[in-house]
CSV table of N, CA and C and ligand atoms in Angstrom, one decimal:
chain,number,residue,atom,x,y,z
A,5,MET,N,62.0,-134.3,21.3
A,5,MET,CA,61.2,-133.7,22.3
A,5,MET,C,59.7,-134.0,22.1
A,6,SER,N,59.0,-134.4,23.2
A,6,SER,CA,57.6,-134.6,23.1
A,6,SER,C,56.8,-133.3,23.4
A,7,ILE,N,55.7,-133.2,22.7
A,7,ILE,CA,54.8,-132.0,23.0
A,7,ILE,C,53.4,-132.6,23.2
A,8,ARG,N,52.6,-131.8,24.0
A,8,ARG,CA,51.2,-132.2,24.3
A,8,ARG,C,50.4,-130.9,24.3
A,9,VAL,N,49.2,-130.9,23.7
A,9,VAL,CA,48.3,-129.7,23.8
A,9,VAL,C,47.2,-130.0,24.8
A,10,GLY,N,46.7,-129.0,25.4
A,10,GLY,CA,45.5,-129.1,26.3
A,10,GLY,C,44.6,-127.9,26.1
A,11,LEU,N,43.3,-128.2,26.4
A,11,LEU,CA,42.3,-127.1,26.2
A,11,LEU,C,41.5,-127.0,27.5
A,12,GLY,N,41.2,-125.8,27.9
A,12,GLY,CA,40.4,-125.6,29.1
A,12,GLY,C,39.3,-124.6,28.9
A,13,TYR,N,38.2,-124.8,29.5
A,13,TYR,CA,37.0,-123.8,29.4
A,13,TYR,C,36.4,-123.6,30.7
A,14,ASP,N,36.0,-122.4,31.0
A,14,ASP,CA,35.2,-122.2,32.3
A,14,ASP,C,34.3,-121.0,32.1
A,15,SER,N,33.3,-120.9,32.9
A,15,SER,CA,32.4,-119.8,32.9
A,15,SER,C,31.9,-119.6,34.3
A,16,HIS,N,31.7,-118.3,34.7
A,16,HIS,CA,31.1,-118.0,36.0
A,16,HIS,C,30.1,-116.9,35.8
A,17,ARG,N,29.1,-116.9,36.7
A,17,ARG,CA,28.0,-115.9,36.7
A,17,ARG,C,28.4,-114.6,37.4
A,18,PHE,N,28.1,-113.4,37.0
A,18,PHE,CA,28.3,-112.2,37.7
A,18,PHE,C,27.2,-112.1,38.8
A,19,VAL,N,27.7,-111.7,40.0
A,19,VAL,CA,26.8,-111.4,41.1
A,19,VAL,C,27.2,-110.2,41.9
A,20,GLU,N,26.3,-109.6,42.6
A,20,GLU,CA,26.6,-108.5,43.5
A,20,GLU,C,27.4,-109.0,44.7
A,21,GLY,N,28.3,-108.1,45.2
A,21,GLY,CA,28.9,-108.4,46.5
A,21,GLY,C,30.1,-109.4,46.5
A,22,ARG,N,30.6,-109.7,45.3
A,22,ARG,CA,31.8,-110.5,45.2
A,22,ARG,C,32.8,-109.8,44.4
A,23,PRO,N,34.1,-110.1,44.7
A,23,PRO,CA,35.2,-109.5,43.8
A,23,PRO,C,35.3,-110.1,42.5
A,24,CYS,N,35.8,-109.4,41.5
A,24,CYS,CA,36.0,-110.0,40.2
A,24,CYS,C,37.5,-110.3,40.1
A,25,ILE,N,37.8,-111.6,40.3
A,25,ILE,CA,39.2,-112.0,40.3
A,25,ILE,C,39.5,-112.9,39.1
A,26,LEU,N,40.5,-112.5,38.3
A,26,LEU,CA,40.9,-113.2,37.1
A,26,LEU,C,42.5,-113.3,37.1
A,27,ALA,N,43.0,-114.6,37.1
A,27,ALA,CA,44.4,-114.8,37.2
A,27,ALA,C,45.0,-114.2,38.4
A,28,GLY,N,44.2,-114.2,39.5
A,28,GLY,CA,44.7,-113.7,40.8
A,28,GLY,C,44.6,-112.2,40.9
A,29,GLN,N,44.2,-111.5,39.9
A,29,GLN,CA,44.1,-110.0,39.9
A,29,GLN,C,42.7,-109.6,40.2
A,30,HIS,N,42.6,-108.6,41.1
A,30,HIS,CA,41.3,-108.0,41.3
A,30,HIS,C,41.0,-107.0,40.3
A,31,LEU,N,40.0,-107.3,39.4
A,31,LEU,CA,39.7,-106.3,38.4
A,31,LEU,C,38.5,-105.4,38.8
A,32,PRO,N,38.7,-104.1,38.7
A,32,PRO,CA,37.6,-103.2,39.1
A,32,PRO,C,36.3,-103.4,38.3
A,33,HIS,N,35.2,-103.7,38.9
A,33,HIS,CA,34.0,-104.0,38.2
A,33,HIS,C,32.9,-103.8,39.3
A,34,ASP,N,31.6,-103.5,38.8
A,34,ASP,CA,30.5,-103.3,39.7
A,34,ASP,C,30.0,-104.6,40.3
A,35,ARG,N,30.4,-105.8,39.7
A,35,ARG,CA,30.0,-107.1,40.3
A,35,ARG,C,31.2,-108.0,40.2
A,36,GLY,N,31.0,-109.1,40.9
A,36,GLY,CA,32.1,-110.1,40.9
A,36,GLY,C,31.5,-111.5,40.4
A,37,LEU,N,32.3,-112.5,40.6
A,37,LEU,CA,32.0,-113.8,40.0
A,37,LEU,C,31.5,-114.8,41.1
A,38,ALA,N,30.4,-115.5,40.8
A,38,ALA,CA,29.9,-116.4,41.8
A,38,ALA,C,30.6,-117.7,41.7
A,39,GLY,N,30.8,-118.4,42.8
A,39,GLY,CA,31.4,-119.7,42.7
A,39,GLY,C,31.8,-120.2,44.1
A,40,HIS,N,32.1,-121.5,44.2
A,40,HIS,CA,32.4,-122.2,45.5
A,40,HIS,C,33.8,-121.7,45.9
A,41,SER,N,34.7,-121.5,45.0
A,41,SER,CA,36.0,-121.0,45.3
A,41,SER,C,36.0,-119.5,45.1
A,42,ASP,N,37.1,-118.9,44.8
A,42,ASP,CA,37.1,-117.4,44.4
A,42,ASP,C,36.6,-117.2,43.0
A,43,ALA,N,36.2,-118.2,42.3
A,43,ALA,CA,35.6,-118.1,41.0
A,43,ALA,C,36.5,-117.5,39.9
A,44,ASP,N,37.8,-117.7,40.1
A,44,ASP,CA,38.7,-117.2,39.1
A,44,ASP,C,38.7,-118.1,37.9
A,45,ALA,N,37.9,-117.6,36.9
A,45,ALA,CA,37.7,-118.5,35.7
A,45,ALA,C,38.9,-118.7,34.8
A,46,VAL,N,39.8,-117.7,34.9
A,46,VAL,CA,41.1,-117.9,34.1
A,46,VAL,C,41.9,-119.0,34.8
A,47,ALA,N,42.1,-118.9,36.1
A,47,ALA,CA,42.8,-119.9,36.8
A,47,ALA,C,42.2,-121.3,36.5
A,48,HIS,N,40.9,-121.4,36.6
A,48,HIS,CA,40.2,-122.7,36.4
A,48,HIS,C,40.4,-123.2,35.0
A,49,ALA,N,40.2,-122.4,34.0
A,49,ALA,CA,40.4,-122.9,32.6
A,49,ALA,C,41.9,-123.3,32.3
A,50,VAL,N,42.8,-122.5,32.9
A,50,VAL,CA,44.2,-122.9,32.7
A,50,VAL,C,44.6,-124.2,33.4
A,51,THR,N,44.0,-124.3,34.6
A,51,THR,CA,44.2,-125.6,35.3
A,51,THR,C,43.8,-126.8,34.5
A,52,ASP,N,42.6,-126.7,34.0
A,52,ASP,CA,42.1,-127.8,33.1
A,52,ASP,C,42.9,-128.0,31.9
A,53,ALA,N,43.4,-126.9,31.3
A,53,ALA,CA,44.3,-127.0,30.1
A,53,ALA,C,45.6,-127.8,30.4
A,54,VAL,N,46.2,-127.4,31.5
A,54,VAL,CA,47.5,-128.0,31.8
A,54,VAL,C,47.3,-129.5,32.3
A,55,LEU,N,46.3,-129.7,33.1
A,55,LEU,CA,46.0,-131.1,33.5
A,55,LEU,C,45.6,-132.0,32.3
A,56,GLY,N,44.8,-131.4,31.4
A,56,GLY,CA,44.4,-132.2,30.3
A,56,GLY,C,45.6,-132.5,29.4
A,57,ALA,N,46.5,-131.6,29.2
A,57,ALA,CA,47.6,-131.8,28.3
A,57,ALA,C,48.5,-132.9,28.9
A,58,ALA,N,48.6,-132.9,30.2
A,58,ALA,CA,49.5,-133.9,30.9
A,58,ALA,C,48.8,-135.2,31.1
A,59,GLY,N,47.5,-135.3,30.8
A,59,GLY,CA,46.8,-136.5,31.0
A,59,GLY,C,46.6,-136.8,32.5
A,60,LEU,N,46.4,-135.7,33.3
A,60,LEU,CA,46.3,-135.9,34.7
A,60,LEU,C,44.9,-135.6,35.2
A,61,GLY,N,43.8,-135.7,34.4
A,61,GLY,CA,42.5,-135.5,34.8
A,61,GLY,C,42.0,-134.0,34.7
A,62,ASP,N,41.2,-133.6,35.6
A,62,ASP,CA,40.7,-132.2,35.5
A,62,ASP,C,40.5,-131.6,36.9
A,63,ILE,N,40.2,-130.3,36.9
A,63,ILE,CA,40.1,-129.6,38.2
A,63,ILE,C,39.1,-130.1,39.1
A,64,GLY,N,38.0,-130.6,38.6
A,64,GLY,CA,36.9,-131.1,39.4
A,64,GLY,C,37.3,-132.4,40.2
A,65,ALA,N,38.1,-133.2,39.5
A,65,ALA,CA,38.6,-134.4,40.2
A,65,ALA,C,39.6,-134.1,41.3
A,66,LEU,N,40.5,-133.1,41.0
A,66,LEU,CA,41.5,-132.8,42.0
A,66,LEU,C,41.0,-132.0,43.2
A,67,PHE,N,40.1,-131.1,42.9
A,67,PHE,CA,39.6,-130.1,43.9
A,67,PHE,C,38.1,-130.1,43.8
A,68,PRO,N,37.4,-131.2,44.3
A,68,PRO,CA,35.9,-131.2,44.1
A,68,PRO,C,35.2,-130.1,44.9
A,69,ASP,N,34.2,-129.5,44.3
A,69,ASP,CA,33.5,-128.4,45.0
A,69,ASP,C,32.6,-128.9,46.1
A,70,THR,N,32.5,-130.2,46.3
A,70,THR,CA,31.8,-130.8,47.4
A,70,THR,C,32.7,-130.8,48.7
A,71,ASP,N,34.0,-130.5,48.5
A,71,ASP,CA,34.9,-130.5,49.6
A,71,ASP,C,35.1,-129.1,50.2
A,72,ALA,N,34.7,-129.0,51.5
A,72,ALA,CA,34.8,-127.7,52.1
A,72,ALA,C,36.1,-127.1,52.1
A,73,ALA,N,37.2,-127.9,51.9
A,73,ALA,CA,38.6,-127.4,51.9
A,73,ALA,C,38.8,-126.4,50.8
A,74,TRP,N,38.0,-126.4,49.7
A,74,TRP,CA,38.2,-125.6,48.6
A,74,TRP,C,37.2,-124.4,48.6
A,75,LYS,N,36.4,-124.3,49.6
A,75,LYS,CA,35.4,-123.1,49.7
A,75,LYS,C,36.2,-121.8,49.7
A,76,ASP,N,35.9,-120.9,48.8
A,76,ASP,CA,36.6,-119.6,48.8
A,76,ASP,C,38.1,-119.7,48.5
A,77,ALA,N,38.5,-120.9,48.0
A,77,ALA,CA,39.9,-121.1,47.8
A,77,ALA,C,40.5,-120.1,46.8
A,78,ASP,N,41.8,-119.9,47.0
A,78,ASP,CA,42.6,-119.1,46.1
A,78,ASP,C,42.9,-120.0,44.9
A,79,SER,N,42.3,-119.7,43.8
A,79,SER,CA,42.4,-120.6,42.6
A,79,SER,C,43.8,-120.6,42.0
A,80,MET,N,44.5,-119.5,42.2
A,80,MET,CA,45.9,-119.5,41.7
A,80,MET,C,46.7,-120.5,42.5
A,81,ARG,N,46.4,-120.7,43.8
A,81,ARG,CA,47.1,-121.7,44.6
A,81,ARG,C,46.7,-123.1,44.1
A,82,LEU,N,45.5,-123.3,43.7
A,82,LEU,CA,45.1,-124.6,43.2
A,82,LEU,C,45.8,-124.9,41.9
A,83,LEU,N,45.9,-123.8,41.1
A,83,LEU,CA,46.7,-124.0,39.8
A,83,LEU,C,48.1,-124.3,40.1
A,84,ALA,N,48.7,-123.7,41.1
A,84,ALA,CA,50.1,-124.0,41.5
A,84,ALA,C,50.2,-125.5,41.9
A,85,MET,N,49.2,-126.0,42.6
A,85,MET,CA,49.3,-127.4,43.1
A,85,MET,C,49.1,-128.3,41.9
A,86,ALA,N,48.2,-127.9,40.9
A,86,ALA,CA,48.1,-128.8,39.7
A,86,ALA,C,49.4,-128.7,38.9
A,87,MET,N,50.0,-127.5,38.8
A,87,MET,CA,51.2,-127.4,38.0
A,87,MET,C,52.4,-128.2,38.6
A,88,GLU,N,52.4,-128.3,40.0
A,88,GLU,CA,53.4,-129.2,40.6
A,88,GLU,C,53.3,-130.6,40.1
A,89,ARG,N,52.1,-131.1,39.9
A,89,ARG,CA,51.9,-132.5,39.4
A,89,ARG,C,52.4,-132.6,38.0
A,90,VAL,N,52.1,-131.5,37.2
A,90,VAL,CA,52.4,-131.5,35.8
A,90,VAL,C,54.0,-131.5,35.6
A,91,LEU,N,54.6,-130.7,36.5
A,91,LEU,CA,56.1,-130.6,36.4
A,91,LEU,C,56.7,-132.0,36.9
A,92,ALA,N,56.1,-132.6,37.9
A,92,ALA,CA,56.6,-133.8,38.5
A,92,ALA,C,56.4,-134.9,37.4
A,93,ALA,N,55.5,-134.8,36.5
A,93,ALA,CA,55.3,-135.8,35.4
A,93,ALA,C,56.2,-135.5,34.3
A,94,GLY,N,57.1,-134.5,34.4
A,94,GLY,CA,58.1,-134.3,33.4
A,94,GLY,C,57.8,-133.3,32.3
A,95,TRP,N,56.8,-132.5,32.5
A,95,TRP,CA,56.4,-131.5,31.5
A,95,TRP,C,56.7,-130.1,32.0
A,96,ARG,N,56.9,-129.2,31.0
A,96,ARG,CA,57.0,-127.8,31.3
A,96,ARG,C,56.2,-127.0,30.2
A,97,ILE,N,55.9,-125.8,30.5
A,97,ILE,CA,55.1,-124.9,29.6
A,97,ILE,C,55.9,-124.6,28.4
A,98,GLY,N,55.3,-124.8,27.2
A,98,GLY,CA,55.8,-124.3,26.0
A,98,GLY,C,55.2,-122.9,25.8
A,99,ASN,N,53.9,-122.9,25.7
A,99,ASN,CA,53.2,-121.6,25.8
A,99,ASN,C,51.7,-121.8,26.2
A,100,LEU,N,51.1,-120.7,26.6
A,100,LEU,CA,49.7,-120.7,27.0
A,100,LEU,C,49.0,-119.5,26.3
A,101,ASP,N,47.8,-119.8,25.8
A,101,ASP,CA,47.0,-118.7,25.2
A,101,ASP,C,45.6,-118.7,25.8
A,102,CYS,N,45.1,-117.5,26.2
A,102,CYS,CA,43.8,-117.4,26.9
A,102,CYS,C,42.9,-116.4,26.2
A,103,VAL,N,41.7,-116.7,26.1
A,103,VAL,CA,40.7,-115.7,25.6
A,103,VAL,C,39.7,-115.5,26.8
A,104,VAL,N,39.5,-114.3,27.2
A,104,VAL,CA,38.4,-114.0,28.2
A,104,VAL,C,37.3,-113.3,27.5
A,105,ILE,N,36.1,-114.0,27.4
A,105,ILE,CA,35.0,-113.5,26.7
A,105,ILE,C,34.0,-112.8,27.6
A,106,THR,N,34.0,-111.5,27.5
A,106,THR,CA,33.2,-110.6,28.4
A,106,THR,C,33.0,-109.3,27.8
A,107,GLU,N,31.9,-108.6,28.0
A,107,GLU,CA,31.7,-107.3,27.6
A,107,GLU,C,32.4,-106.3,28.5
A,108,ARG,N,32.3,-106.6,29.8
A,108,ARG,CA,33.0,-105.8,30.8
A,108,ARG,C,33.4,-106.7,32.0
A,109,PRO,N,34.4,-106.5,32.7
A,109,PRO,CA,35.4,-105.4,32.6
A,109,PRO,C,36.3,-105.6,31.4
A,110,LYS,N,36.9,-104.5,31.0
A,110,LYS,CA,37.9,-104.6,29.9
A,110,LYS,C,39.1,-105.4,30.4
A,111,ILE,N,39.6,-106.3,29.6
A,111,ILE,CA,40.7,-107.2,30.0
A,111,ILE,C,42.1,-106.6,29.6
A,112,GLY,N,42.2,-105.9,28.5
A,112,GLY,CA,43.4,-105.3,28.0
A,112,GLY,C,44.3,-104.6,29.0
A,113,PRO,N,43.7,-103.7,29.8
A,113,PRO,CA,44.6,-103.0,30.8
A,113,PRO,C,45.2,-103.9,31.9
A,114,HIS,N,44.6,-105.1,32.0
A,114,HIS,CA,45.1,-106.0,33.1
A,114,HIS,C,45.9,-107.2,32.5
A,115,ALA,N,46.0,-107.3,31.2
A,115,ALA,CA,46.5,-108.5,30.6
A,115,ALA,C,48.0,-108.7,31.0
A,116,ALA,N,48.8,-107.7,31.1
A,116,ALA,CA,50.2,-107.9,31.5
A,116,ALA,C,50.3,-108.4,32.9
A,117,ALA,N,49.5,-107.8,33.8
A,117,ALA,CA,49.6,-108.3,35.2
A,117,ALA,C,49.1,-109.7,35.3
A,118,MET,N,48.1,-110.1,34.6
A,118,MET,CA,47.6,-111.4,34.6
A,118,MET,C,48.6,-112.4,34.0
A,119,ALA,N,49.3,-112.0,33.0
A,119,ALA,CA,50.3,-112.9,32.4
A,119,ALA,C,51.5,-113.1,33.3
A,120,ALA,N,51.9,-112.0,34.0
A,120,ALA,CA,53.0,-112.1,35.0
A,120,ALA,C,52.6,-113.0,36.1
A,121,ALA,N,51.4,-112.9,36.6
A,121,ALA,CA,51.0,-113.8,37.7
A,121,ALA,C,50.9,-115.2,37.3
A,122,LEU,N,50.4,-115.5,36.1
A,122,LEU,CA,50.3,-116.9,35.6
A,122,LEU,C,51.7,-117.4,35.4
A,123,ALA,N,52.6,-116.6,34.9
A,123,ALA,CA,54.0,-117.1,34.6
A,123,ALA,C,54.7,-117.5,35.9
A,124,GLU,N,54.4,-116.8,37.0
A,124,GLU,CA,55.1,-117.2,38.2
A,124,GLU,C,54.6,-118.5,38.7
A,125,VAL,N,53.3,-118.7,38.6
A,125,VAL,CA,52.7,-120.0,39.0
A,125,VAL,C,53.0,-121.2,38.1
A,126,LEU,N,53.1,-120.9,36.8
A,126,LEU,CA,53.4,-121.9,35.8
A,126,LEU,C,54.9,-122.1,35.6
A,127,ARG,N,55.7,-121.3,36.3
A,127,ARG,CA,57.2,-121.5,36.2
A,127,ARG,C,57.7,-121.3,34.7
A,128,CYS,N,57.2,-120.2,34.1
A,128,CYS,CA,57.6,-119.9,32.8
A,128,CYS,C,57.8,-118.4,32.7
A,129,ALA,N,58.1,-117.9,31.5
A,129,ALA,CA,58.3,-116.4,31.3
A,129,ALA,C,56.9,-115.8,30.9
A,130,PRO,N,56.7,-114.5,31.2
A,130,PRO,CA,55.4,-113.9,30.8
A,130,PRO,C,55.3,-113.9,29.3
A,131,GLY,N,56.4,-113.9,28.6
A,131,GLY,CA,56.3,-113.9,27.1
A,131,GLY,C,55.8,-115.2,26.5
A,132,GLN,N,55.7,-116.2,27.4
A,132,GLN,CA,55.1,-117.5,26.9
A,132,GLN,C,53.6,-117.5,27.1
A,133,ILE,N,53.1,-116.4,27.6
A,133,ILE,CA,51.6,-116.4,27.9
A,133,ILE,C,50.9,-115.3,27.2
A,134,GLY,N,49.8,-115.6,26.5
A,134,GLY,CA,49.0,-114.7,25.9
A,134,GLY,C,47.6,-114.5,26.6
A,135,ILE,N,47.2,-113.3,26.8
A,135,ILE,CA,45.9,-113.1,27.5
A,135,ILE,C,45.2,-112.0,26.6
A,136,LYS,N,44.0,-112.3,26.2
A,136,LYS,CA,43.2,-111.3,25.4
A,136,LYS,C,41.8,-111.3,25.8
A,137,GLY,N,41.2,-110.1,25.7
A,137,GLY,CA,39.7,-110.0,26.0
A,137,GLY,C,39.0,-109.9,24.6
A,138,LYS,N,37.8,-110.6,24.6
A,138,LYS,CA,36.9,-110.4,23.4
A,138,LYS,C,35.5,-110.2,23.9
A,139,THR,N,34.8,-109.3,23.3
A,139,THR,CA,33.4,-109.2,23.6
A,139,THR,C,32.7,-110.2,22.8
A,140,ASN,N,31.4,-110.5,23.1
A,140,ASN,CA,30.6,-111.4,22.3
A,140,ASN,C,29.6,-110.6,21.5
A,141,GLU,N,29.9,-109.3,21.2
A,141,GLU,CA,29.1,-108.5,20.3
A,141,GLU,C,27.6,-108.5,20.9
A,142,THR,N,27.5,-108.4,22.2
A,142,THR,CA,26.2,-108.4,22.9
A,142,THR,C,25.3,-109.6,22.8
A,143,MET,N,25.9,-110.7,22.2
A,143,MET,CA,25.1,-111.9,22.0
A,143,MET,C,25.3,-112.9,23.1
A,144,GLY,N,24.3,-113.6,23.5
A,144,GLY,CA,24.4,-114.7,24.5
A,144,GLY,C,24.6,-114.3,25.9
A,145,PHE,N,25.0,-115.2,26.8
A,145,PHE,CA,25.1,-114.9,28.2
A,145,PHE,C,26.2,-113.9,28.5
A,146,THR,N,27.3,-114.0,27.8
A,146,THR,CA,28.3,-113.0,28.1
A,146,THR,C,27.9,-111.7,27.5
A,147,GLY,N,27.3,-111.7,26.4
A,147,GLY,CA,26.8,-110.4,25.7
A,147,GLY,C,25.8,-109.7,26.6
A,148,ARG,N,25.0,-110.4,27.4
A,148,ARG,CA,24.0,-109.8,28.2
A,148,ARG,C,24.6,-109.5,29.6
A,149,ASN,N,25.9,-109.7,29.8
A,149,ASN,CA,26.6,-109.4,31.0
A,149,ASN,C,26.1,-110.3,32.2
A,150,GLU,N,25.6,-111.5,31.9
A,150,GLU,CA,25.2,-112.4,32.9
A,150,GLU,C,26.4,-113.1,33.5
A,151,GLY,N,27.5,-113.2,32.8
A,151,GLY,CA,28.7,-113.8,33.3
A,151,GLY,C,29.8,-113.7,32.2
A,152,LEU,N,30.9,-114.4,32.5
A,152,LEU,CA,32.0,-114.4,31.5
A,152,LEU,C,32.5,-115.8,31.3
A,153,ALA,N,33.2,-116.0,30.2
A,153,ALA,CA,33.7,-117.3,29.9
A,153,ALA,C,35.2,-117.2,29.5
A,154,VAL,N,35.9,-118.2,29.7
A,154,VAL,CA,37.4,-118.3,29.4
A,154,VAL,C,37.7,-119.5,28.6
A,155,ILE,N,38.5,-119.4,27.6
A,155,ILE,CA,39.0,-120.5,26.8
A,155,ILE,C,40.5,-120.4,27.0
A,156,ALA,N,41.2,-121.5,27.3
A,156,ALA,CA,42.6,-121.5,27.5
A,156,ALA,C,43.2,-122.7,26.7
A,157,THR,N,44.3,-122.5,26.0
A,157,THR,CA,45.0,-123.6,25.3
A,157,THR,C,46.4,-123.6,25.7
A,158,VAL,N,47.0,-124.7,26.0
A,158,VAL,CA,48.4,-124.8,26.4
A,158,VAL,C,49.2,-125.8,25.6
A,159,LEU,N,50.4,-125.5,25.4
A,159,LEU,CA,51.3,-126.5,24.8
A,159,LEU,C,52.4,-126.9,25.9
A,160,LEU,N,52.5,-128.2,26.2
A,160,LEU,CA,53.5,-128.6,27.1
A,160,LEU,C,54.6,-129.3,26.3
A,161,GLU,N,55.8,-129.1,26.8
A,161,GLU,CA,57.0,-129.8,26.3
A,161,GLU,C,57.6,-130.7,27.3
A,162,SER,N,58.1,-131.8,26.9
A,162,SER,CA,58.8,-132.7,27.8
A,162,SER,C,60.1,-132.0,28.3
A,163,ALA,N,60.2,-132.0,29.7
A,163,ALA,CA,61.4,-131.3,30.2
A,163,ALA,C,62.7,-132.0,30.0
A,164,ALA,N,62.6,-133.3,29.7
A,164,ALA,CA,63.9,-134.1,29.5
A,164,ALA,C,64.5,-133.7,28.2
B,19,LIG,ZN1,35.4,-122.0,37.6
């Protein structure tokens, strides 16, 4: 069996008047995430991780933010489209692990729902997905609540 690892990173700025959507879940927060799409930083980091592991490029090449088609796009749908390519190339998810770096909102209460939503899109079991929140101990842009960042790592297995 072949295995491949992939790494994804994303960050978005907090702004007034937008929802805070992570892994397709609306998290209660006083501000949301700015971006061309729905700014779902978890979906974006995971998309880059699975594409990178499969050697299929990155999210910016597949869904350029200069293309009006992706304005306010549902990023979980973009992840599903990317995963279709990964599956078609003969890979399946071994496991995925994600860290959401933010002071607020708290991620823990939403981690199970986020994992379930990602599992559906990635065609794996929720138990193959780890989601955890970490604060940055008030340091840096996440520490100042200017935005949040996500790191995702994935292991793909050859489906054959
Ligand atoms: Zn993004």
